[in-house]
């Protein structure tokens, strides 16, 4: 009875604590209702510490109950309080991350060497003064003393300089390990952020002048440039809204948005934007979801009805590579005009602060012009009428400023509204002239636009003036920046740009980069330049030779090491590095496919050519890849090794989508490059010896590269490609007179030294290596043997677990079944240190496997035999060892004791597939 009473008391105490926490949450929420405020700038919460399967589920249930009990009022009021309530509940449940205080840095104090340097400089300065006043005899002594002090000063300065350099290297290494991508950006000259030093009053005055519009309420006058357009054939659909918002954990958000949709009134919290004096502001996530669905429907409405000409405007239009397509067509027109010595006028225009200065009444005119439904217009007008923003800095926060003109960049519906307004100006100017024709006979538009960046292309200067005059008139009626693009100069060629790219590569390589920075920092930056410019393949090959030189030095391998070993993906040892030549070819093929398969008909028919020299052509590579893919589809899916039918997925060319076909073509281009590397490795007599190995391949990952010591990486690479300083290699390199082994006098190849020297065998060197590997293997098996495992039971019949709509299936983790679970009471003997005796309770024999594991209770025995042959002799060694222990295995089976046997490794750590499979078992 006392125990029952104690348990009831504990339950009551826990119940009261839970009620107390919920009461605290309700009090905080009621305060938010009395005086709602934004939650921007609040300290973050450590959500990563929560258990995603249990604690978050409980938090969602508690939050749903609190919202149902506390929220009251209109839908707009509930939506405004949703963020504050969610934050307070999560804050009480998970806590907050404490903010770090900026501690003042202590003043730097001179170390021992720096104090000694200052003292020596004072003494030398004193001796210099005494030298002027000393006699002839005294000057000789002062000279000798000054020279000794200067030598001491130089020596101490050199030691201090080495110490400071070592500290900088350690600090750089720590920064790289902490955040490799950020460290790479700083090395490659990424633009750095600044600090706002203006006062609060100056910032507020600037913001007020930038976003105020005195003519906001004035209606725009009629414009003759706006021609009548056809009525829409496809209505504006919003069916997708419910499907997207219904994916939330509860229907509470959907119910609130349904009311807001029917009323057409936007909540106040959706019309407030926060920023750190940047163009991208922080807005309500619920509002972004709502307007994202609406923006997607409006974009489909504009494109399906032909109101947006994708040949002219590609900005924020889904499914178009606008930057690449515009650049490719423009490059083609310039090259054709240059070859024919014709006339071509190109004007690049960029409206000053177009995003921040587009009038709201122009957006209203565009909504009416394109027949947007009135309920949608009402919501957009309600949103733009009261939108406000403010900026935050480290010292102050500005007041809320109404946005009377311009759009907020972080808003999801702003891009389509901006395009609609700009389309009015562009459409009127496009009717004043015709664009140039390509050699293929395709008439190109006179204006190409990407948001507010315009390119006017006309055959003559007079036509360009007509278009500019109309653009000026339309811009007045409605009221070049460096980017991802391409540079043009007066030569109208890419020679200077290619030369600058090569110089930039050399400047990057001068710094102390590592292989990871090359792969993830330098190579992606370089690929854009190689894609847009007409770079010859020979130039790219020269760049790759420079990269290979530095990669060999960083990996600690000799200059004679073949480049195949750096980039091959089907070799015996594979590094996580990419070839610049391969990436260049893939990028050019991708660019050619973008032009050929563009959704824009004018771009497809423009005949844009991807030039890369006479040595290699992207169009030829694409044709070869497509021919190879069609041939593979005819052959079917061949089985490799012991794979069964249907084991591997086979993508058929005829049943693939356009996007899948593009991926298959690019993969096939990579396969053709890999075949070339494979063929080259077969031609190599010395460094291609690994092609005769029938062993599993080894892939080195970045984590393994960071974990291994540099000398181990270097030895592994040189051992596989036979570039170690063996007597034969030293003789080949001119470093030794004869190629013979110093122990036995045989030819000192790597195979001879590692597994073929008779003197090394008699001296026990191979036995020592064998025992070292065996000791590691025995230690792992001993740890596994000591673990407690449940007895292997017969599995029950599996039942079907039904999953309700909107819920996730429950995944039960299952432990891997292994041989040790088949019995209990395992014992182990290892042939190390003393002579191994086979268990007499099982069998009497003189054979001595390296490791024996047996269980008399379960009548099981496991035999392990380790050998370290040369890679080419692994199969022969396996057959020899299997033949040696075949009779022993059969005798054990005759006594009713099954005995699996695992055989062999090799001298560099590669293993045969039987050992790999047995180790997993």
Short mmCIF file of C-alpha atoms in Angstrom, two decimals, residues 217-692:
data_model
loop_
_atom_site.label_atom_id
_atom_site.label_comp_id
_atom_site.label_asym_id
_atom_site.label_seq_id
_atom_site.Cartn_x
_atom_site.Cartn_y
_atom_site.Cartn_z
CA UNK A 217 -2.21 57.44 -56.01
CA UNK A 218 -2.15 59.09 -59.45
CA UNK A 219 -3.42 56.93 -62.28
CA UNK A 220 -1.18 56.45 -65.31
CA UNK A 221 -2.22 58.16 -68.53
CA UNK A 222 -3.24 56.16 -71.58
CA UNK A 223 -0.44 54.87 -73.78
CA UNK A 224 -0.72 54.18 -77.50
CA UNK A 225 2.16 51.72 -77.32
CA UNK A 226 0.00 49.22 -75.44
CA UNK A 227 -1.77 47.30 -78.18
CA UNK A 228 -4.86 45.22 -77.54
CA UNK A 229 -4.22 41.60 -76.65
CA UNK A 230 -6.47 38.57 -77.00
CA UNK A 231 -8.55 37.34 -74.12
CA UNK A 232 -6.99 34.46 -72.19
CA UNK A 233 -7.76 30.97 -73.45
CA UNK A 234 -6.54 29.37 -70.19
CA UNK A 235 -8.01 30.69 -66.96
CA UNK A 236 -6.00 31.34 -63.83
CA UNK A 237 -6.16 28.11 -61.79
CA UNK A 238 -5.50 27.83 -58.05
CA UNK A 239 -6.18 24.12 -57.63
CA UNK A 240 -2.63 23.45 -56.50
CA UNK A 241 -2.94 25.59 -53.38
CA UNK A 242 -4.82 23.00 -51.35
CA UNK A 243 -2.47 20.19 -52.43
CA UNK A 244 0.63 22.06 -51.26
CA UNK A 245 -0.68 23.41 -47.97
CA UNK A 246 -2.40 20.11 -47.12
CA UNK A 247 1.10 18.58 -46.71
CA UNK A 248 1.44 20.38 -43.36
CA UNK A 249 1.20 18.33 -40.16
CA UNK A 250 -2.34 19.57 -39.43
CA UNK A 251 -5.08 21.30 -41.38
CA UNK A 252 -4.98 24.36 -39.12
CA UNK A 253 -2.80 26.34 -41.54
CA UNK A 254 -4.99 25.31 -44.46
CA UNK A 255 -8.18 26.41 -42.69
CA UNK A 256 -6.75 29.85 -41.94
CA UNK A 257 -5.51 30.32 -45.50
CA UNK A 258 -8.87 29.23 -46.90
CA UNK A 259 -10.58 31.99 -44.94
CA UNK A 260 -7.94 34.53 -46.04
CA UNK A 261 -8.42 33.42 -49.65
CA UNK A 262 -12.18 33.86 -49.51
CA UNK A 263 -11.98 37.25 -47.78
CA UNK A 264 -9.08 38.55 -49.88
CA UNK A 265 -7.48 40.34 -46.91
CA UNK A 266 -3.76 39.82 -46.31
CA UNK A 267 -2.65 39.54 -42.62
CA UNK A 268 -0.43 42.27 -41.22
CA UNK A 269 2.44 39.87 -40.42
CA UNK A 270 2.74 38.98 -44.11
CA UNK A 271 3.31 42.63 -45.02
CA UNK A 272 6.33 43.21 -42.75
CA UNK A 273 9.88 42.71 -44.03
CA UNK A 274 13.09 42.67 -41.99
CA UNK A 275 16.60 43.03 -43.36
CA UNK A 276 20.22 43.78 -42.57
CA UNK A 277 20.54 46.56 -45.12
CA UNK A 278 20.43 44.01 -47.93
CA UNK A 279 18.13 43.66 -50.90
CA UNK A 280 16.92 40.24 -49.71
CA UNK A 281 14.56 40.67 -46.77
CA UNK A 282 13.07 38.22 -44.29
CA UNK A 283 9.31 37.75 -44.55
CA UNK A 284 6.67 35.49 -43.07
CA UNK A 285 7.06 31.85 -44.13
CA UNK A 286 3.28 31.36 -44.23
CA UNK A 287 2.96 34.32 -46.57
CA UNK A 288 5.73 32.97 -48.79
CA UNK A 289 3.89 29.64 -49.11
CA UNK A 290 0.63 31.39 -49.95
CA UNK A 291 2.14 33.74 -52.55
CA UNK A 292 4.44 31.04 -54.00
CA UNK A 293 1.45 29.00 -55.10
CA UNK A 294 -0.23 32.10 -56.51
CA UNK A 295 2.97 33.17 -58.32
CA UNK A 296 3.39 29.73 -59.89
CA UNK A 297 -0.19 29.79 -61.18
CA UNK A 298 0.23 33.31 -62.54
CA UNK A 299 3.45 32.34 -64.34
CA UNK A 300 1.70 29.38 -65.98
CA UNK A 301 -1.22 31.65 -66.90
CA UNK A 302 1.08 34.21 -68.56
CA UNK A 303 3.11 31.66 -70.53
CA UNK A 304 0.20 29.43 -71.62
CA UNK A 305 -1.72 32.41 -72.97
CA UNK A 306 1.35 33.76 -74.80
CA UNK A 307 1.50 36.98 -72.79
CA UNK A 308 5.22 36.40 -72.07
CA UNK A 309 7.40 35.74 -75.11
CA UNK A 310 10.07 33.34 -73.82
CA UNK A 311 12.28 34.23 -76.77
CA UNK A 312 12.53 37.74 -75.29
CA UNK A 313 12.07 37.38 -71.51
CA UNK A 314 13.49 34.33 -69.71
CA UNK A 315 13.91 35.76 -66.24
CA UNK A 316 12.10 33.78 -63.50
CA UNK A 317 10.45 31.55 -66.16
CA UNK A 318 10.62 27.88 -65.22
CA UNK A 319 12.34 25.48 -67.62
CA UNK A 320 14.62 27.98 -69.43
CA UNK A 321 18.38 28.48 -69.16
CA UNK A 322 17.97 32.16 -69.97
CA UNK A 323 21.51 33.33 -69.27
CA UNK A 324 23.19 30.60 -71.34
CA UNK A 325 20.68 30.75 -74.21
CA UNK A 326 20.88 34.54 -74.56
CA UNK A 327 24.66 34.48 -74.39
CA UNK A 328 24.93 31.67 -76.95
CA UNK A 329 22.62 33.33 -79.49
CA UNK A 330 24.35 36.69 -79.08
CA UNK A 331 27.80 35.09 -79.52
CA UNK A 332 26.57 33.35 -82.67
CA UNK A 333 25.25 36.63 -84.15
CA UNK A 334 28.50 38.45 -83.39
CA UNK A 335 30.64 35.69 -84.92
CA UNK A 336 28.50 35.54 -88.07
CA UNK A 337 28.63 39.33 -88.49
CA UNK A 338 32.40 39.24 -88.04
CA UNK A 339 32.91 36.42 -90.55
CA UNK A 340 30.67 38.07 -93.17
CA UNK A 341 32.02 41.55 -92.35
CA UNK A 342 28.45 42.71 -91.88
CA UNK A 343 26.82 45.30 -89.66
CA UNK A 344 25.40 44.54 -86.21
CA UNK A 345 24.43 46.97 -83.44
CA UNK A 346 24.29 45.66 -79.88
CA UNK A 347 23.21 47.81 -76.92
CA UNK A 348 23.27 46.59 -73.32
CA UNK A 349 20.86 48.35 -70.95
CA UNK A 350 20.40 48.02 -67.21
CA UNK A 351 17.68 50.09 -65.52
CA UNK A 352 19.02 51.84 -62.44
CA UNK A 353 17.46 50.34 -59.27
CA UNK A 354 14.66 48.74 -61.28
CA UNK A 355 13.52 46.45 -58.46
CA UNK A 356 13.35 49.26 -55.96
CA UNK A 357 11.75 51.89 -58.21
CA UNK A 358 9.03 50.17 -60.26
CA UNK A 359 5.78 52.07 -59.52
CA UNK A 360 2.89 50.18 -57.95
CA UNK A 361 0.43 51.84 -60.30
CA UNK A 362 2.38 50.34 -63.24
CA UNK A 363 1.86 46.91 -61.65
CA UNK A 364 -1.86 47.68 -61.35
CA UNK A 365 -2.01 48.63 -65.03
CA UNK A 366 -0.25 45.36 -65.93
CA UNK A 367 -2.75 43.33 -63.89
CA UNK A 368 -5.65 44.94 -65.77
CA UNK A 369 -3.90 44.68 -69.14
CA UNK A 370 -3.32 40.92 -68.81
CA UNK A 371 -6.89 40.20 -67.59
CA UNK A 372 -5.95 39.02 -64.10
CA UNK A 373 -9.16 38.17 -62.15
CA UNK A 374 -10.43 40.90 -59.84
CA UNK A 375 -10.21 38.81 -56.67
CA UNK A 376 -6.51 38.17 -57.36
CA UNK A 377 -5.98 41.87 -58.09
CA UNK A 378 -7.64 42.73 -54.79
CA UNK A 379 -5.28 40.49 -52.80
CA UNK A 380 -2.18 41.88 -54.56
CA UNK A 381 -3.38 45.47 -54.08
CA UNK A 382 -4.09 44.79 -50.40
CA UNK A 383 -0.59 43.33 -50.04
CA UNK A 384 1.21 46.24 -51.75
CA UNK A 385 -0.89 48.92 -50.08
CA UNK A 386 0.47 48.39 -46.57
CA UNK A 387 3.80 46.61 -47.02
CA UNK A 388 6.54 47.98 -44.76
CA UNK A 389 10.17 47.21 -44.08
CA UNK A 390 12.91 48.09 -41.67
CA UNK A 391 16.63 47.41 -41.40
CA UNK A 392 18.76 46.11 -38.56
CA UNK A 393 22.41 46.64 -37.82
CA UNK A 394 24.65 45.76 -34.93
CA UNK A 395 23.85 49.10 -33.19
CA UNK A 396 20.28 50.08 -34.09
CA UNK A 397 17.00 49.15 -35.78
CA UNK A 398 15.23 51.63 -38.03
CA UNK A 399 11.53 52.44 -37.82
CA UNK A 400 8.98 50.85 -40.14
CA UNK A 401 9.04 52.50 -43.56
CA UNK A 402 6.13 52.10 -46.02
CA UNK A 403 7.18 50.71 -49.42
CA UNK A 404 5.32 53.05 -51.77
CA UNK A 405 7.27 51.96 -54.85
CA UNK A 406 9.43 49.02 -55.79
CA UNK A 407 9.18 45.40 -54.73
CA UNK A 408 10.66 43.39 -51.86
CA UNK A 409 13.23 40.99 -53.27
CA UNK A 410 12.60 38.21 -50.75
CA UNK A 411 8.89 38.04 -51.65
CA UNK A 412 7.83 35.05 -53.77
CA UNK A 413 5.24 36.93 -55.86
CA UNK A 414 7.45 39.96 -56.59
CA UNK A 415 9.32 38.43 -59.61
CA UNK A 416 6.19 37.73 -61.67
CA UNK A 417 4.78 41.19 -60.83
CA UNK A 418 8.05 42.80 -61.91
CA UNK A 419 8.09 40.82 -65.18
CA UNK A 420 4.53 41.85 -65.94
CA UNK A 421 5.44 45.52 -65.49
CA UNK A 422 8.64 45.24 -67.54
CA UNK A 423 6.82 43.28 -70.24
CA UNK A 424 4.64 46.32 -70.97
CA UNK A 425 7.74 48.38 -71.76
CA UNK A 426 9.53 45.64 -73.71
CA UNK A 427 6.51 44.63 -75.82
CA UNK A 428 5.93 48.20 -76.97
CA UNK A 429 9.60 48.68 -77.97
CA UNK A 430 9.78 45.31 -79.78
CA UNK A 431 7.33 46.48 -82.45
CA UNK A 432 9.57 49.30 -83.70
CA UNK A 433 12.08 47.12 -85.54
CA UNK A 434 12.98 43.58 -86.54
CA UNK A 435 15.93 41.70 -85.19
CA UNK A 436 18.82 40.21 -87.22
CA UNK A 437 18.71 36.87 -89.01
CA UNK A 438 21.12 34.02 -88.39
CA UNK A 439 22.82 32.04 -91.14
CA UNK A 440 20.24 29.31 -90.58
CA UNK A 441 17.56 31.81 -91.62
CA UNK A 442 15.95 32.25 -88.20
CA UNK A 443 14.66 35.75 -87.41
CA UNK A 444 15.76 36.72 -83.90
CA UNK A 445 13.89 39.20 -81.64
CA UNK A 446 15.15 42.75 -81.45
CA UNK A 447 15.25 42.69 -77.62
CA UNK A 448 16.39 39.95 -75.29
CA UNK A 449 15.76 40.48 -71.57
CA UNK A 450 16.61 38.78 -68.32
CA UNK A 451 14.48 40.58 -65.72
CA UNK A 452 15.60 44.23 -66.10
CA UNK A 453 18.82 43.57 -68.07
CA UNK A 454 18.06 44.29 -71.72
CA UNK A 455 20.08 43.56 -74.87
CA UNK A 456 19.00 45.40 -78.02
CA UNK A 457 20.21 43.68 -81.22
CA UNK A 458 19.54 45.37 -84.59
CA UNK A 459 21.14 45.10 -88.05
CA UNK A 460 21.72 48.90 -88.29
CA UNK A 461 22.31 51.87 -86.02
CA UNK A 462 19.14 53.61 -87.21
CA UNK A 463 16.95 50.74 -86.08
CA UNK A 464 18.70 50.72 -82.72
CA UNK A 465 17.87 54.43 -82.27
CA UNK A 466 14.18 53.69 -83.00
CA UNK A 467 14.08 50.98 -80.35
CA UNK A 468 15.94 53.11 -77.78
CA UNK A 469 13.60 56.04 -78.36
CA UNK A 470 10.56 53.85 -77.73
CA UNK A 471 12.17 52.35 -74.63
CA UNK A 472 12.88 55.85 -73.33
CA UNK A 473 9.28 56.91 -73.96
CA UNK A 474 7.78 53.85 -72.27
CA UNK A 475 10.17 54.07 -69.28
CA UNK A 476 9.30 57.75 -68.85
CA UNK A 477 5.63 56.90 -69.00
CA UNK A 478 5.91 54.17 -66.41
CA UNK A 479 8.74 56.08 -64.55
CA UNK A 480 26.35 47.23 -67.02
CA UNK A 481 26.65 45.29 -63.66
CA UNK A 482 29.11 42.42 -63.32
CA UNK A 483 27.37 39.06 -63.16
CA UNK A 484 27.57 35.52 -64.51
CA UNK A 485 28.04 36.47 -68.13
CA UNK A 486 30.61 36.99 -70.81
CA UNK A 487 33.01 39.83 -71.57
CA UNK A 488 33.22 41.40 -75.04
CA UNK A 489 35.92 43.78 -76.23
CA UNK A 490 36.71 45.59 -79.49
CA UNK A 491 38.34 42.49 -81.01
CA UNK A 492 34.99 40.60 -80.90
CA UNK A 493 36.86 37.40 -80.01
CA UNK A 494 37.65 35.41 -76.87
CA UNK A 495 41.48 35.45 -77.15
CA UNK A 496 42.02 38.11 -74.49
CA UNK A 497 39.45 36.54 -72.16
CA UNK A 498 41.04 33.10 -72.55
CA UNK A 499 44.47 34.59 -71.82
CA UNK A 500 43.13 36.29 -68.69
CA UNK A 501 41.58 33.00 -67.60
CA UNK A 502 44.94 31.25 -67.91
CA UNK A 503 46.65 33.98 -65.88
CA UNK A 504 43.94 33.69 -63.23
CA UNK A 505 44.53 29.94 -62.99
CA UNK A 506 48.28 30.48 -62.51
CA UNK A 507 47.59 33.07 -59.79
CA UNK A 508 45.27 30.65 -57.99
CA UNK A 509 47.84 27.84 -58.17
CA UNK A 510 50.57 29.96 -56.62
CA UNK A 511 48.82 29.75 -53.27
CA UNK A 512 49.17 26.80 -50.90
CA UNK A 513 46.05 24.94 -51.99
CA UNK A 514 45.22 21.36 -51.31
CA UNK A 515 43.44 18.76 -53.37
CA UNK A 516 40.08 19.42 -51.68
CA UNK A 517 40.25 23.12 -52.53
CA UNK A 518 41.08 22.23 -56.13
CA UNK A 519 38.08 19.89 -56.40
CA UNK A 520 35.44 21.96 -54.57
CA UNK A 521 36.66 25.53 -54.96
CA UNK A 522 38.86 26.12 -57.98
CA UNK A 523 37.32 23.67 -60.46
CA UNK A 524 33.68 24.92 -60.15
CA UNK A 525 34.83 28.53 -60.61
CA UNK A 526 36.87 27.64 -63.65
CA UNK A 527 34.09 25.67 -65.37
CA UNK A 528 31.87 28.71 -65.95
CA UNK A 529 34.68 30.49 -67.76
CA UNK A 530 35.44 27.41 -69.85
CA UNK A 531 31.74 27.03 -70.68
CA UNK A 532 30.92 30.50 -71.99
CA UNK A 533 34.20 31.20 -73.79
CA UNK A 534 35.34 29.51 -76.99
CA UNK A 535 38.35 27.81 -75.45
CA UNK A 536 40.37 25.31 -77.48
CA UNK A 537 40.85 21.80 -76.14
CA UNK A 538 44.63 22.20 -76.37
CA UNK A 539 44.40 25.21 -74.02
CA UNK A 540 42.40 23.18 -71.51
CA UNK A 541 44.94 20.35 -71.73
CA UNK A 542 47.70 22.83 -70.94
CA UNK A 543 45.71 23.96 -67.87
CA UNK A 544 45.34 20.34 -66.78
CA UNK A 545 49.09 19.79 -67.02
CA UNK A 546 49.56 22.68 -64.59
CA UNK A 547 46.99 21.15 -62.25
CA UNK A 548 48.67 17.75 -62.48
CA UNK A 549 52.00 19.27 -61.51
CA UNK A 550 50.57 20.70 -58.30
CA UNK A 551 48.44 17.66 -57.50
CA UNK A 552 51.49 15.38 -57.72
CA UNK A 553 53.41 17.63 -55.36
CA UNK A 554 50.52 17.81 -52.86
CA UNK A 555 50.02 14.01 -52.89
CA UNK A 556 53.75 13.32 -52.56
CA UNK A 557 54.13 11.38 -55.81
CA UNK A 558 56.92 11.78 -58.40
CA UNK A 559 56.57 13.88 -61.57
CA UNK A 560 56.66 10.69 -63.69
CA UNK A 561 53.39 9.51 -62.12
CA UNK A 562 50.82 9.10 -64.89
CA UNK A 563 47.81 11.41 -64.97
CA UNK A 564 45.62 8.31 -65.43
CA UNK A 565 46.15 7.47 -61.78
CA UNK A 566 44.79 10.86 -60.70
CA UNK A 567 41.45 10.80 -62.53
CA UNK A 568 40.56 7.20 -63.46
CA UNK A 569 37.20 5.98 -62.11
CA UNK A 570 37.46 2.29 -63.04
CA UNK A 571 41.00 1.60 -61.88
CA UNK A 572 42.26 -0.45 -58.99
CA UNK A 573 42.75 2.67 -56.86
CA UNK A 574 40.38 5.60 -57.41
CA UNK A 575 40.91 9.13 -56.12
CA UNK A 576 38.03 11.63 -55.67
CA UNK A 577 39.48 14.03 -58.23
CA UNK A 578 37.95 15.25 -61.49
CA UNK A 579 39.78 15.91 -64.74
CA UNK A 580 39.56 19.44 -66.14
CA UNK A 581 39.48 18.06 -69.70
CA UNK A 582 36.62 15.70 -68.88
CA UNK A 583 34.61 18.41 -67.11
CA UNK A 584 35.27 20.76 -70.04
CA UNK A 585 33.93 18.24 -72.56
CA UNK A 586 30.87 17.52 -70.43
CA UNK A 587 30.18 21.25 -70.00
CA UNK A 588 30.44 21.89 -73.75
CA UNK A 589 28.13 18.95 -74.50
CA UNK A 590 25.66 20.19 -71.91
CA UNK A 591 25.73 23.66 -73.47
CA UNK A 592 25.19 22.22 -76.95
CA UNK A 593 22.23 20.17 -75.68
CA UNK A 594 20.72 23.28 -74.06
CA UNK A 595 20.82 25.08 -77.40
CA UNK A 596 19.54 22.08 -79.36
CA UNK A 597 16.72 21.07 -76.98
CA UNK A 598 15.66 24.53 -75.83
CA UNK A 599 11.96 25.16 -75.29
CA UNK A 600 12.33 28.40 -77.22
CA UNK A 601 11.84 27.74 -80.92
CA UNK A 602 13.97 30.72 -82.02
CA UNK A 603 16.91 29.45 -79.94
CA UNK A 604 16.57 25.94 -81.40
CA UNK A 605 16.52 27.24 -84.98
CA UNK A 606 19.29 29.82 -84.48
CA UNK A 607 22.01 27.27 -85.32
CA UNK A 608 24.23 28.17 -82.36
CA UNK A 609 27.55 26.35 -82.63
CA UNK A 610 29.66 25.31 -79.65
CA UNK A 611 33.26 25.84 -80.74
CA UNK A 612 36.15 24.03 -79.07
CA UNK A 613 38.75 23.72 -81.84
CA UNK A 614 39.51 21.11 -84.48
CA UNK A 615 40.79 18.49 -82.06
CA UNK A 616 37.40 17.73 -80.52
CA UNK A 617 33.82 18.79 -81.25
CA UNK A 618 30.86 18.65 -78.87
CA UNK A 619 28.40 17.77 -81.64
CA UNK A 620 30.48 14.75 -82.67
CA UNK A 621 30.75 13.57 -79.07
CA UNK A 622 26.97 13.87 -78.63
CA UNK A 623 26.35 11.83 -81.81
CA UNK A 624 28.74 9.11 -80.61
CA UNK A 625 27.09 9.04 -77.19
CA UNK A 626 23.58 8.76 -78.67
CA UNK A 627 24.71 6.00 -81.05
CA UNK A 628 26.30 4.13 -78.15
CA UNK A 629 23.15 4.44 -76.03
CA UNK A 630 20.96 3.12 -78.85
CA UNK A 631 23.33 0.18 -79.31
CA UNK A 632 23.23 -0.60 -75.59
CA UNK A 633 19.44 -0.59 -75.68
CA UNK A 634 19.52 -3.18 -78.47
CA UNK A 635 22.00 -5.37 -76.56
CA UNK A 636 20.06 -5.08 -73.31
CA UNK A 637 21.27 -5.32 -69.72
CA UNK A 638 24.17 -7.78 -69.52
CA UNK A 639 24.89 -9.50 -66.19
CA UNK A 640 28.28 -8.94 -64.58
CA UNK A 641 29.85 -11.63 -62.39
CA UNK A 642 27.28 -13.55 -60.34
CA UNK A 643 24.50 -10.98 -60.74
CA UNK A 644 21.08 -12.35 -61.50
CA UNK A 645 18.61 -11.12 -64.07
CA UNK A 646 17.09 -7.79 -63.09
CA UNK A 647 19.64 -7.07 -60.37
CA UNK A 648 20.81 -3.76 -61.85
CA UNK A 649 18.52 -1.03 -63.15
CA UNK A 650 18.76 -0.43 -66.88
CA UNK A 651 17.55 2.89 -68.29
CA UNK A 652 16.22 2.47 -71.81
CA UNK A 653 16.90 5.25 -74.29
CA UNK A 654 13.56 5.08 -76.08
CA UNK A 655 11.54 5.30 -72.84
CA UNK A 656 13.48 8.16 -71.27
CA UNK A 657 12.30 11.74 -70.87
CA UNK A 658 14.28 14.63 -72.43
CA UNK A 659 15.90 15.43 -69.10
CA UNK A 660 16.86 11.78 -68.56
CA UNK A 661 18.26 11.60 -72.09
CA UNK A 662 20.45 14.62 -71.42
CA UNK A 663 21.82 12.99 -68.25
CA UNK A 664 22.42 9.71 -70.11
CA UNK A 665 24.31 11.50 -72.90
CA UNK A 666 26.56 13.33 -70.43
CA UNK A 667 27.22 10.09 -68.53
CA UNK A 668 28.09 8.37 -71.79
CA UNK A 669 30.54 11.18 -72.66
CA UNK A 670 32.21 10.52 -69.30
CA UNK A 671 32.27 6.79 -70.07
CA UNK A 672 34.01 7.46 -73.39
CA UNK A 673 36.64 9.51 -71.58
CA UNK A 674 37.04 6.71 -69.04
CA UNK A 675 37.56 4.19 -71.85
CA UNK A 676 40.33 6.39 -73.21
CA UNK A 677 42.06 6.46 -69.82
CA UNK A 678 41.64 2.71 -69.52
CA UNK A 679 43.18 2.14 -72.95
CA UNK A 680 46.09 4.40 -72.08
CA UNK A 681 46.74 2.52 -68.84
CA UNK A 682 46.92 -0.78 -70.75
CA UNK A 683 49.62 0.71 -72.98
CA UNK A 684 51.75 1.57 -69.94
CA UNK A 685 54.19 -1.29 -69.33
CA UNK A 686 55.26 -0.37 -65.80
CA UNK A 687 52.54 1.85 -64.34
CA UNK A 688 49.75 -0.19 -65.95
CA UNK A 689 50.57 -3.48 -64.25
CA UNK A 690 47.44 -3.15 -62.07
CA UNK A 691 45.26 -3.86 -65.15
CA UNK A 692 46.17 -7.55 -64.76
#
